[in-house]
PDB file of C-alpha atoms in Angstrom:
ATOM      1  CA  UNK A 251     -26.897  12.070-198.555  1.00  0.00           C
ATOM      2  CA  UNK A 252     -23.717  10.010-198.507  1.00  0.00           C
ATOM      3  CA  UNK A 253     -20.419  11.280-197.144  1.00  0.00           C
ATOM      4  CA  UNK A 254     -16.934  10.141-198.050  1.00  0.00           C
ATOM      5  CA  UNK A 255     -13.599  10.948-196.473  1.00  0.00           C
ATOM      6  CA  UNK A 256     -10.918  11.081-199.179  1.00  0.00           C
ATOM      7  CA  UNK A 257      -7.234  11.305-198.274  1.00  0.00           C
ATOM      8  CA  UNK A 258      -5.019  12.850-200.936  1.00  0.00           C
ATOM      9  CA  UNK A 259      -1.248  12.818-201.359  1.00  0.00           C
ATOM     10  CA  UNK A 260       0.780  13.997-204.323  1.00  0.00           C
ATOM     11  CA  UNK A 261       2.045  11.140-206.480  1.00  0.00           C
ATOM     12  CA  UNK A 262       5.305  13.061-207.047  1.00  0.00           C
ATOM     13  CA  UNK A 263       7.626  12.634-204.041  1.00  0.00           C
ATOM     14  CA  UNK A 264       9.136  16.066-204.820  1.00  0.00           C
ATOM     15  CA  UNK A 265       5.792  17.886-204.721  1.00  0.00           C
ATOM     16  CA  UNK A 266       5.268  20.628-202.158  1.00  0.00           C
ATOM     17  CA  UNK A 267       3.677  20.095-198.764  1.00  0.00           C
ATOM     18  CA  UNK A 268       0.088  21.089-198.150  1.00  0.00           C
ATOM     19  CA  UNK A 269       0.642  24.474-196.530  1.00  0.00           C
ATOM     20  CA  UNK A 270      -0.568  28.074-196.664  1.00  0.00           C
ATOM     21  CA  UNK A 271       1.297  28.747-199.924  1.00  0.00           C
ATOM     22  CA  UNK A 272      -0.458  26.038-201.950  1.00  0.00           C
ATOM     23  CA  UNK A 273      -3.894  25.989-200.288  1.00  0.00           C
ATOM     24  CA  UNK A 274      -5.367  28.965-202.230  1.00  0.00           C
ATOM     25  CA  UNK A 275      -5.030  26.864-205.412  1.00  0.00           C
ATOM     26  CA  UNK A 276      -6.978  24.064-203.697  1.00  0.00           C
ATOM     27  CA  UNK A 277      -9.619  26.505-202.427  1.00  0.00           C
ATOM     28  CA  UNK A 278     -10.189  27.667-206.022  1.00  0.00           C
ATOM     29  CA  UNK A 279     -10.326  24.056-207.234  1.00  0.00           C
ATOM     30  CA  UNK A 280     -12.916  23.201-204.551  1.00  0.00           C
ATOM     31  CA  UNK A 281     -15.026  26.214-205.500  1.00  0.00           C
ATOM     32  CA  UNK A 282     -14.828  25.290-209.197  1.00  0.00           C
ATOM     33  CA  UNK A 283     -15.658  21.630-208.430  1.00  0.00           C
ATOM     34  CA  UNK A 284     -18.655  22.497-206.255  1.00  0.00           C
ATOM     35  CA  UNK A 285     -20.059  24.873-208.873  1.00  0.00           C
ATOM     36  CA  UNK A 286     -19.715  22.459-211.797  1.00  0.00           C
ATOM     37  CA  UNK A 287     -20.682  19.281-209.925  1.00  0.00           C
ATOM     38  CA  UNK A 288     -24.089  20.620-208.958  1.00  0.00           C
ATOM     39  CA  UNK A 289     -25.349  20.126-212.515  1.00  0.00           C
ATOM     40  CA  UNK A 290     -24.131  16.520-212.739  1.00  0.00           C
ATOM     41  CA  UNK A 291     -26.483  13.529-212.838  1.00  0.00           C
ATOM     42  CA  UNK A 292     -25.405  12.718-209.267  1.00  0.00           C
ATOM     43  CA  UNK A 293     -24.641  16.106-207.637  1.00  0.00           C
ATOM     44  CA  UNK A 294     -21.583  16.155-205.386  1.00  0.00           C
ATOM     45  CA  UNK A 295     -19.947  18.730-203.146  1.00  0.00           C
ATOM     46  CA  UNK A 296     -16.654  19.016-201.271  1.00  0.00           C
ATOM     47  CA  UNK A 297     -17.754  20.254-197.864  1.00  0.00           C
ATOM     48  CA  UNK A 298     -14.569  20.184-195.830  1.00  0.00           C
ATOM     49  CA  UNK A 299     -10.792  20.119-196.202  1.00  0.00           C
ATOM     50  CA  UNK A 300      -8.329  19.283-193.453  1.00  0.00           C
ATOM     51  CA  UNK A 301      -4.545  19.133-193.595  1.00  0.00           C
ATOM     52  CA  UNK A 302      -3.866  15.866-191.751  1.00  0.00           C
ATOM     53  CA  UNK A 303      -0.087  16.231-192.034  1.00  0.00           C
ATOM     54  CA  UNK A 304       2.172  18.208-194.401  1.00  0.00           C
ATOM     55  CA  UNK A 305       1.900  15.465-197.065  1.00  0.00           C
ATOM     56  CA  UNK A 306      -1.806  14.545-196.668  1.00  0.00           C
ATOM     57  CA  UNK A 307      -4.956  16.524-197.365  1.00  0.00           C
ATOM     58  CA  UNK A 308      -8.331  15.070-196.409  1.00  0.00           C
ATOM     59  CA  UNK A 309     -11.495  16.129-198.225  1.00  0.00           C
ATOM     60  CA  UNK A 310     -15.071  15.382-197.221  1.00  0.00           C
ATOM     61  CA  UNK A 311     -17.219  14.704-200.268  1.00  0.00           C
ATOM     62  CA  UNK A 312     -21.018  14.597-200.124  1.00  0.00           C
ATOM     63  CA  UNK A 313     -23.035  12.873-202.823  1.00  0.00           C
ATOM     64  CA  UNK A 314     -26.754  12.331-203.367  1.00  0.00           C
ATOM     65  CA  UNK A 315     -26.103   8.789-204.575  1.00  0.00           C
ATOM     66  CA  UNK A 316     -23.649   6.030-203.813  1.00  0.00           C
ATOM     67  CA  UNK A 317     -20.169   6.360-205.303  1.00  0.00           C
ATOM     68  CA  UNK A 318     -18.506   2.993-205.969  1.00  0.00           C
ATOM     69  CA  UNK A 319     -15.141   4.768-206.448  1.00  0.00           C
ATOM     70  CA  UNK A 320     -15.305   8.113-204.592  1.00  0.00           C
ATOM     71  CA  UNK A 321     -11.808   9.180-205.625  1.00  0.00           C
ATOM     72  CA  UNK A 322     -12.862   8.957-209.302  1.00  0.00           C
ATOM     73  CA  UNK A 323     -15.577  11.493-208.528  1.00  0.00           C
ATOM     74  CA  UNK A 324     -12.763  14.032-208.084  1.00  0.00           C
ATOM     75  CA  UNK A 325     -11.600  13.955-211.722  1.00  0.00           C
ATOM     76  CA  UNK A 326     -12.992  17.435-212.336  1.00  0.00           C
ATOM     77  CA  UNK A 327     -11.159  18.642-209.216  1.00  0.00           C
ATOM     78  CA  UNK A 328      -7.833  17.191-210.442  1.00  0.00           C
ATOM     79  CA  UNK A 329      -8.385  18.441-214.002  1.00  0.00           C
ATOM     80  CA  UNK A 330      -8.775  21.983-212.704  1.00  0.00           C
ATOM     81  CA  UNK A 331      -5.545  21.705-210.712  1.00  0.00           C
ATOM     82  CA  UNK A 332      -3.486  20.608-213.737  1.00  0.00           C
ATOM     83  CA  UNK A 333      -5.075  22.938-216.283  1.00  0.00           C
ATOM     84  CA  UNK A 334      -2.287  25.252-217.555  1.00  0.00           C
ATOM     85  CA  UNK A 335      -4.792  28.131-217.599  1.00  0.00           C
ATOM     86  CA  UNK A 336      -5.360  27.780-213.849  1.00  0.00           C
ATOM     87  CA  UNK A 337      -3.363  30.240-211.772  1.00  0.00           C
ATOM     88  CA  UNK A 338      -0.835  28.203-209.779  1.00  0.00           C
ATOM     89  CA  UNK A 339      -1.508  25.047-211.837  1.00  0.00           C
ATOM     90  CA  UNK A 340       0.107  21.924-210.433  1.00  0.00           C
ATOM     91  CA  UNK A 341       0.769  20.118-213.740  1.00  0.00           C
ATOM     92  CA  UNK A 342       4.518  20.076-212.973  1.00  0.00           C
ATOM     93  CA  UNK A 343       3.793  17.535-210.226  1.00  0.00           C
ATOM     94  CA  UNK A 344       2.225  14.861-212.439  1.00  0.00           C
ATOM     95  CA  UNK A 345       4.153  11.681-211.717  1.00  0.00           C
ATOM     96  CA  UNK A 346       3.485   8.425-213.527  1.00  0.00           C
ATOM     97  CA  UNK A 347       0.492  10.004-215.329  1.00  0.00           C
ATOM     98  CA  UNK A 348      -1.206  10.977-212.075  1.00  0.00           C
ATOM     99  CA  UNK A 349      -1.266  13.994-209.817  1.00  0.00           C
ATOM    100  CA  UNK A 350      -2.516  12.311-206.641  1.00  0.00           C
ATOM    101  CA  UNK A 351      -2.646   9.053-204.758  1.00  0.00           C
ATOM    102  CA  UNK A 352      -6.023   8.801-203.049  1.00  0.00           C
ATOM    103  CA  UNK A 353      -7.801   6.568-200.596  1.00  0.00           C
ATOM    104  CA  UNK A 354     -11.418   6.874-199.550  1.00  0.00           C
ATOM    105  CA  UNK A 355     -13.748   5.771-196.811  1.00  0.00           C
ATOM    106  CA  UNK A 356     -17.513   6.203-196.517  1.00  0.00           C
ATOM    107  CA  UNK A 357     -18.980   7.690-193.357  1.00  0.00           C
ATOM    108  CA  UNK A 358     -21.530   5.365-191.760  1.00  0.00           C
ATOM    109  CA  UNK A 359     -24.930   6.393-193.086  1.00  0.00           C
ATOM    110  CA  UNK A 360     -26.899   4.759-190.259  1.00  0.00           C
ATOM    111  CA  UNK A 361     -25.987   7.377-187.656  1.00  0.00           C
ATOM    112  CA  UNK A 362     -27.527  10.139-189.776  1.00  0.00           C
ATOM    113  CA  UNK A 363     -30.642   8.439-191.071  1.00  0.00           C
ATOM    114  CA  UNK A 364     -31.890   6.327-188.157  1.00  0.00           C
ATOM    115  CA  UNK A 365     -32.814   7.715-184.781  1.00  0.00           C
ATOM    116  CA  UNK A 366     -30.753   6.221-181.959  1.00  0.00           C
ATOM    117  CA  UNK A 367     -33.747   4.410-180.448  1.00  0.00           C
ATOM    118  CA  UNK A 368     -34.602   2.687-183.749  1.00  0.00           C
ATOM    119  CA  UNK A 369     -30.994   1.637-184.296  1.00  0.00           C
ATOM    120  CA  UNK A 370     -30.804   0.308-180.726  1.00  0.00           C
ATOM    121  CA  UNK A 371     -34.032  -1.673-181.180  1.00  0.00           C
ATOM    122  CA  UNK A 372     -32.701  -3.183-184.412  1.00  0.00           C
ATOM    123  CA  UNK A 373     -29.453  -4.210-182.680  1.00  0.00           C
ATOM    124  CA  UNK A 374     -31.397  -5.775-179.796  1.00  0.00           C
ATOM    125  CA  UNK A 375     -33.457  -7.765-182.284  1.00  0.00           C
ATOM    126  CA  UNK A 376     -30.305  -9.053-184.002  1.00  0.00           C
ATOM    127  CA  UNK A 377     -28.836 -10.035-180.615  1.00  0.00           C
ATOM    128  CA  UNK A 378     -31.960 -12.025-179.742  1.00  0.00           C
ATOM    129  CA  UNK A 379     -31.769 -13.861-183.064  1.00  0.00           C
ATOM    130  CA  UNK A 380     -28.100 -14.661-182.516  1.00  0.00           C
ATOM    131  CA  UNK A 381     -28.656 -15.905-178.948  1.00  0.00           C
ATOM    132  CA  UNK A 382     -31.633 -18.001-180.038  1.00  0.00           C
ATOM    133  CA  UNK A 383     -29.476 -19.709-182.653  1.00  0.00           C
ATOM    134  CA  UNK A 384     -26.704 -20.391-180.131  1.00  0.00           C
ATOM    135  CA  UNK A 385     -29.053 -21.768-177.467  1.00  0.00           C
ATOM    136  CA  UNK A 386     -31.428 -23.494-179.856  1.00  0.00           C
ATOM    137  CA  UNK A 387     -34.301 -21.662-178.195  1.00  0.00           C
ATOM    138  CA  UNK A 388     -37.091 -19.858-179.992  1.00  0.00           C
ATOM    139  CA  UNK A 389     -37.010 -16.103-180.273  1.00  0.00           C
ATOM    140  CA  UNK A 390     -40.384 -15.868-178.493  1.00  0.00           C
ATOM    141  CA  UNK A 391     -39.034 -17.837-175.518  1.00  0.00           C
ATOM    142  CA  UNK A 392     -36.000 -15.573-175.281  1.00  0.00           C
ATOM    143  CA  UNK A 393     -38.153 -12.442-175.506  1.00  0.00           C
ATOM    144  CA  UNK A 394     -40.268 -13.733-172.595  1.00  0.00           C
ATOM    145  CA  UNK A 395     -37.170 -14.506-170.522  1.00  0.00           C
ATOM    146  CA  UNK A 396     -35.630 -11.106-171.274  1.00  0.00           C
ATOM    147  CA  UNK A 397     -38.949  -9.449-170.464  1.00  0.00           C
ATOM    148  CA  UNK A 398     -38.948 -11.111-167.006  1.00  0.00           C
ATOM    149  CA  UNK A 399     -35.499  -9.684-166.250  1.00  0.00           C
ATOM    150  CA  UNK A 400     -36.486  -6.214-167.420  1.00  0.00           C
ATOM    151  CA  UNK A 401     -39.481  -6.175-165.058  1.00  0.00           C
ATOM    152  CA  UNK A 402     -37.366  -6.988-161.975  1.00  0.00           C
TER     153      UNK A 402
END
C-alpha cells in the first residue's frame, strides 16, 4: 500500500477558506470518491484530511499501486465538487480552468514494509561498501575489523 500526502489550495484567490462552513461539502466528496474509487483498476482511498492553514487542505491518499501523478488521481474528487447537482457545488471557484492547485509527496514505503532490524542491516551493509571504496580495502577485511571492535 502506497501513501501520498496531497496539499490542496483553491486556484481562485477569492475562494473561501477551508473552515467548518465548507468542510461538509469536502466530506461528501471524500465519501463519494472512496466509494467509486474502490472499483477502479488501481483502488484508491482518501484516509485523512487536515486543515493545515485556512487556505490549505491536506489529504492522505492510499493506493494499491504506484501513482506517477497522485494529484491526477483526484479527478473524480474534483469532478464531484464542481458538479452543479452536488449540494454546495464549488464550480463558481474555477479559475483558469481549474478548481485547485495541488502538490503531492509520497510517504516513505520502507518504514512500513521492512522491519527496523532489516532496514538497519541493509544500511550497515551500504556503509561498509562505501567505506571499502573510500579506503580501497575489501569488504571482507572491513567486516573483520568491525567485528573485532564489536567484540571488545
